[in-house]
Amino acid sequence: MLVLSRRVGESIVIGDDVTVTILEVRSDGIRIGVDAPRSIAVHRAELLVELEASNKDAASPPEDAVSSLAQELRRRTS
Amino acid sequence: MMTTLLDPAEAMTVLAADTELPVIDLVHPMLGFPDDLHFALVDLDGTGQLCSFTSLDHDGLRFLVTPPATFFPDYAPEIDDATIAELDITSTSDVVVLLVVNPGESLLSSTANLKAPVVLNTTNRRACQVIVDDVELSTNTPLVA
């Protein structure tokens, strides 16, 4: 990992298209601005961790859970 | 763009229109499953309310999905420009939104991921899981209140 020190207002440029700027330092954390083209997704790391975990948890559910859910749905709409 | 939702039965008809197995191509893999890019959509309950999003790249991998209309009729996620470009979406009526379902022991304990729906363009069968920029949305919303 590349480690740099920045002061408020200073920036880091990544590749050709991404600029990260330190906007404000507060007691509860720092505010970071990211300037990047729309084609590059920017997300909080923990959100991606959560989404991956959610997918893995939902992947390939047991057959009996699937059929009972399908059954309940059929009952609901009938 | 705000999505207006294609009727699931209609979507199934569109997807099954080819004589070949309708393959859905993910432009980005599902988070956590980088090697699965080709999926088929299979109606499980005959009404299109519960479908299997089945991987064609690995046996046994599938996700249970539901179109929002059944349990979340007001759900209309904002689809960002990057997704519109990547899926080559030209009309909202071509878009099908599918929510990944985590079935519990019953309907009451089953949840859906509203934070990251699967967005599918039925005209070219390109899809991806999109992270919706709305702090109110969660990955495990109960299907029924």
Short mmCIF file of C-alpha atoms in Angstrom, two decimals:
data_model
loop_
_atom_site.label_atom_id
_atom_site.label_comp_id
_atom_site.label_asym_id
_atom_site.label_seq_id
_atom_site.Cartn_x
_atom_site.Cartn_y
_atom_site.Cartn_z
CA MET A 1 0.00 0.00 0.00
CA LEU A 2 1.27 3.45 -0.89
CA VAL A 3 1.15 5.73 2.16
CA LEU A 4 1.13 9.50 1.72
CA SER A 5 0.54 12.33 4.14
CA ARG A 6 -1.82 15.09 3.11
CA ARG A 7 -3.03 18.30 4.68
CA VAL A 8 -6.53 19.66 4.27
CA GLY A 9 -7.01 20.89 0.74
CA GLU A 10 -4.30 18.70 -0.72
CA SER A 11 -4.94 16.00 -3.28
CA ILE A 12 -3.73 12.69 -4.63
CA VAL A 13 -3.99 11.80 -8.32
CA ILE A 14 -4.57 8.16 -9.25
CA GLY A 15 -3.98 7.09 -12.84
CA ASP A 16 -5.14 9.55 -15.47
CA ASP A 17 -8.64 10.15 -14.24
CA VAL A 18 -9.02 10.03 -10.48
CA THR A 19 -8.27 12.79 -7.98
CA VAL A 20 -8.80 12.36 -4.26
CA THR A 21 -8.89 15.52 -2.14
CA ILE A 22 -8.90 15.93 1.63
CA LEU A 23 -11.68 18.43 2.24
CA GLU A 24 -12.01 18.66 5.98
CA VAL A 25 -10.61 17.07 9.09
CA ARG A 26 -13.08 16.72 11.98
CA SER A 27 -13.02 14.96 15.32
CA ASP A 28 -15.41 12.33 13.98
CA GLY A 29 -13.53 11.62 10.78
CA ILE A 30 -12.32 13.23 7.61
CA ARG A 31 -14.26 14.34 4.55
CA ILE A 32 -12.80 13.16 1.28
CA GLY A 33 -13.74 14.33 -2.19
CA VAL A 34 -13.31 11.98 -5.14
CA ASP A 35 -13.23 13.32 -8.66
CA ALA A 36 -13.56 10.45 -11.12
CA PRO A 37 -15.33 9.72 -14.40
CA ARG A 38 -18.76 8.12 -14.09
CA SER A 39 -17.36 4.93 -15.54
CA ILE A 40 -15.34 4.38 -12.38
CA ALA A 41 -17.42 3.23 -9.41
CA VAL A 42 -16.54 4.76 -6.07
CA HIS A 43 -17.93 3.16 -2.92
CA ARG A 44 -17.23 2.90 0.79
CA ALA A 45 -15.18 -0.25 1.30
CA GLU A 46 -17.45 -1.61 4.00
CA LEU A 47 -20.46 -1.35 1.67
CA LEU A 48 -18.78 -3.64 -0.85
CA VAL A 49 -17.91 -6.06 1.94
CA GLU A 50 -21.53 -6.03 3.08
CA LEU A 51 -22.88 -6.56 -0.44
CA GLU A 52 -20.53 -9.42 -1.11
CA ALA A 53 -21.53 -11.06 2.16
CA SER A 54 -25.19 -10.54 1.34
CA ASN A 55 -24.81 -12.21 -2.06
CA LYS A 56 -22.89 -15.12 -0.60
CA ASP A 57 -25.49 -15.57 2.09
CA ALA A 58 -28.28 -15.61 -0.47
CA ALA A 59 -26.49 -17.78 -3.04
CA SER A 60 -27.79 -21.26 -3.78
CA PRO A 61 -30.40 -21.52 -1.02
CA PRO A 62 -31.43 -25.01 0.08
CA GLU A 63 -34.04 -26.60 -2.15
CA ASP A 64 -36.64 -26.97 0.60
CA ALA A 65 -36.44 -23.26 1.46
CA VAL A 66 -37.02 -22.46 -2.21
CA SER A 67 -39.99 -24.77 -2.64
CA SER A 68 -41.69 -23.66 0.55
CA LEU A 69 -41.30 -20.02 -0.46
CA ALA A 70 -42.68 -20.79 -3.93
CA GLN A 71 -45.60 -22.60 -2.30
CA GLU A 72 -46.37 -19.71 0.01
CA LEU A 73 -46.30 -17.31 -2.92
CA ARG A 74 -48.72 -19.43 -4.89
CA ARG A 75 -51.06 -19.53 -1.91
CA ARG A 76 -50.79 -15.80 -1.48
CA THR A 77 -51.85 -14.99 -5.00
CA SER A 78 -54.55 -17.63 -5.30
CA MET B 1 -33.35 7.33 -15.11
CA MET B 2 -36.15 6.08 -12.88
CA THR B 3 -37.16 2.57 -13.82
CA THR B 4 -40.68 1.65 -14.77
CA LEU B 5 -41.03 -2.01 -14.37
CA LEU B 6 -41.69 -4.52 -17.09
CA ASP B 7 -44.34 -7.06 -16.22
CA PRO B 8 -42.48 -10.22 -15.16
CA ALA B 9 -44.60 -12.51 -17.32
CA GLU B 10 -43.78 -10.30 -20.27
CA ALA B 11 -40.14 -10.38 -19.33
CA MET B 12 -40.15 -14.16 -19.28
CA THR B 13 -41.71 -14.18 -22.74
CA VAL B 14 -39.10 -11.81 -24.05
CA LEU B 15 -36.29 -13.82 -22.53
CA ALA B 16 -37.64 -17.14 -23.78
CA ALA B 17 -38.26 -15.87 -27.30
CA ASP B 18 -35.12 -17.40 -28.71
CA THR B 19 -35.00 -21.08 -29.53
CA GLU B 20 -31.62 -21.23 -27.78
CA LEU B 21 -31.40 -20.95 -24.02
CA PRO B 22 -31.67 -17.24 -23.28
CA VAL B 23 -28.32 -16.33 -21.82
CA ILE B 24 -27.97 -13.24 -19.71
CA ASP B 25 -24.51 -11.67 -19.85
CA LEU B 26 -23.30 -9.85 -16.78
CA VAL B 27 -21.21 -6.84 -17.72
CA HIS B 28 -19.85 -6.95 -14.17
CA PRO B 29 -20.02 -10.09 -12.05
CA MET B 30 -22.23 -10.36 -8.98
CA LEU B 31 -20.29 -9.09 -5.98
CA GLY B 32 -18.45 -12.05 -4.49
CA PHE B 33 -18.78 -14.21 -7.62
CA PRO B 34 -16.18 -12.94 -10.08
CA ASP B 35 -16.15 -16.02 -12.29
CA ASP B 36 -19.84 -16.24 -13.09
CA LEU B 37 -20.79 -14.09 -16.03
CA HIS B 38 -23.48 -16.08 -17.81
CA PHE B 39 -26.86 -16.70 -16.28
CA ALA B 40 -30.32 -17.95 -17.21
CA LEU B 41 -33.55 -16.75 -15.68
CA VAL B 42 -35.95 -19.53 -14.76
CA ASP B 43 -39.50 -19.06 -13.57
CA LEU B 44 -39.96 -21.15 -10.41
CA ASP B 45 -43.56 -20.58 -9.41
CA GLY B 46 -45.21 -20.25 -12.79
CA THR B 47 -46.13 -16.60 -12.33
CA GLY B 48 -42.73 -14.95 -12.66
CA GLN B 49 -42.85 -13.75 -9.04
CA LEU B 50 -40.08 -16.08 -7.94
CA CYS B 51 -37.31 -16.86 -10.40
CA SER B 52 -33.99 -18.57 -10.30
CA PHE B 53 -31.05 -16.57 -11.60
CA THR B 54 -28.96 -19.59 -12.47
CA SER B 55 -25.27 -19.55 -13.32
CA LEU B 56 -24.35 -21.22 -16.59
CA ASP B 57 -20.67 -21.10 -15.69
CA HIS B 58 -20.79 -23.15 -12.51
CA ASP B 59 -23.16 -25.95 -11.67
CA GLY B 60 -25.18 -25.38 -8.59
CA LEU B 61 -24.80 -21.61 -8.28
CA ARG B 62 -28.04 -19.72 -8.42
CA PHE B 63 -29.78 -16.80 -6.83
CA LEU B 64 -33.43 -16.56 -5.99
CA VAL B 65 -34.80 -13.35 -7.45
CA THR B 66 -38.11 -11.56 -7.49
CA PRO B 67 -39.33 -8.60 -9.51
CA PRO B 68 -40.08 -5.71 -7.09
CA ALA B 69 -43.75 -5.47 -8.16
CA THR B 70 -44.84 -8.31 -5.87
CA PHE B 71 -43.43 -7.14 -2.54
CA PHE B 72 -42.13 -3.64 -3.15
CA PRO B 73 -44.51 -1.96 -5.56
CA ASP B 74 -43.13 1.50 -4.78
CA TYR B 75 -39.53 0.51 -5.36
CA ALA B 76 -38.17 2.52 -8.27
CA PRO B 77 -34.41 2.77 -8.00
CA GLU B 78 -32.56 5.50 -9.82
CA ILE B 79 -30.33 3.88 -12.44
CA ASP B 80 -27.11 5.85 -12.90
CA ASP B 81 -25.71 6.92 -16.27
CA ALA B 82 -22.78 4.52 -16.11
CA THR B 83 -25.18 1.56 -15.89
CA ILE B 84 -27.35 2.95 -18.67
CA ALA B 85 -24.28 3.20 -20.87
CA GLU B 86 -22.87 -0.21 -19.96
CA LEU B 87 -26.14 -2.02 -20.51
CA ASP B 88 -26.87 0.13 -23.58
CA ILE B 89 -30.31 1.02 -22.24
CA THR B 90 -32.32 3.16 -24.62
CA SER B 91 -35.74 2.87 -23.04
CA THR B 92 -36.99 2.26 -19.48
CA SER B 93 -39.53 -0.19 -20.86
CA ASP B 94 -36.67 -2.51 -21.82
CA VAL B 95 -35.44 -2.70 -18.23
CA VAL B 96 -36.27 -5.48 -15.79
CA VAL B 97 -35.23 -5.09 -12.16
CA LEU B 98 -34.69 -8.21 -10.08
CA LEU B 99 -34.12 -8.36 -6.35
CA VAL B 100 -31.94 -11.07 -4.82
CA VAL B 101 -33.98 -12.93 -2.23
CA ASN B 102 -32.63 -14.66 0.84
CA PRO B 103 -35.27 -17.22 1.77
CA GLY B 104 -35.74 -17.85 5.44
CA GLU B 105 -37.73 -20.67 6.94
CA SER B 106 -40.86 -19.04 5.64
CA LEU B 107 -42.09 -16.00 3.78
CA LEU B 108 -42.04 -14.08 7.06
CA SER B 109 -38.32 -14.49 7.53
CA SER B 110 -37.32 -14.05 3.88
CA THR B 111 -35.58 -10.86 2.83
CA ALA B 112 -34.66 -9.05 -0.37
CA ASN B 113 -31.65 -6.95 -1.29
CA LEU B 114 -32.98 -3.53 -2.24
CA LYS B 115 -29.57 -1.90 -2.05
CA ALA B 116 -28.08 -3.80 -4.95
CA PRO B 117 -30.67 -4.94 -7.48
CA VAL B 118 -29.88 -6.81 -10.66
CA VAL B 119 -30.74 -4.62 -13.63
CA LEU B 120 -31.37 -6.35 -16.94
CA ASN B 121 -31.80 -4.91 -20.41
CA THR B 122 -34.16 -7.34 -22.13
CA THR B 123 -33.21 -6.20 -25.63
CA ASN B 124 -29.58 -7.26 -25.45
CA ARG B 125 -29.75 -9.45 -22.32
CA ARG B 126 -26.98 -7.54 -20.62
CA ALA B 127 -27.25 -7.14 -16.90
CA CYS B 128 -25.36 -6.21 -13.79
CA GLN B 129 -25.86 -5.84 -10.09
CA VAL B 130 -26.15 -2.12 -9.43
CA ILE B 131 -25.48 -0.38 -6.13
CA VAL B 132 -28.25 2.14 -5.64
CA ASP B 133 -27.23 5.46 -4.13
CA ASP B 134 -29.86 5.64 -1.41
CA VAL B 135 -28.92 5.37 2.26
CA GLU B 136 -32.42 4.24 3.17
CA LEU B 137 -32.13 1.01 1.21
CA SER B 138 -30.88 -2.14 2.85
CA THR B 139 -29.54 -5.49 1.70
CA ASN B 140 -32.00 -7.44 3.80
CA THR B 141 -35.46 -5.96 3.76
CA PRO B 142 -38.23 -8.35 4.85
CA LEU B 143 -40.50 -9.34 1.98
CA VAL B 144 -43.54 -8.86 4.17
CA ALA B 145 -43.95 -6.33 6.94
#
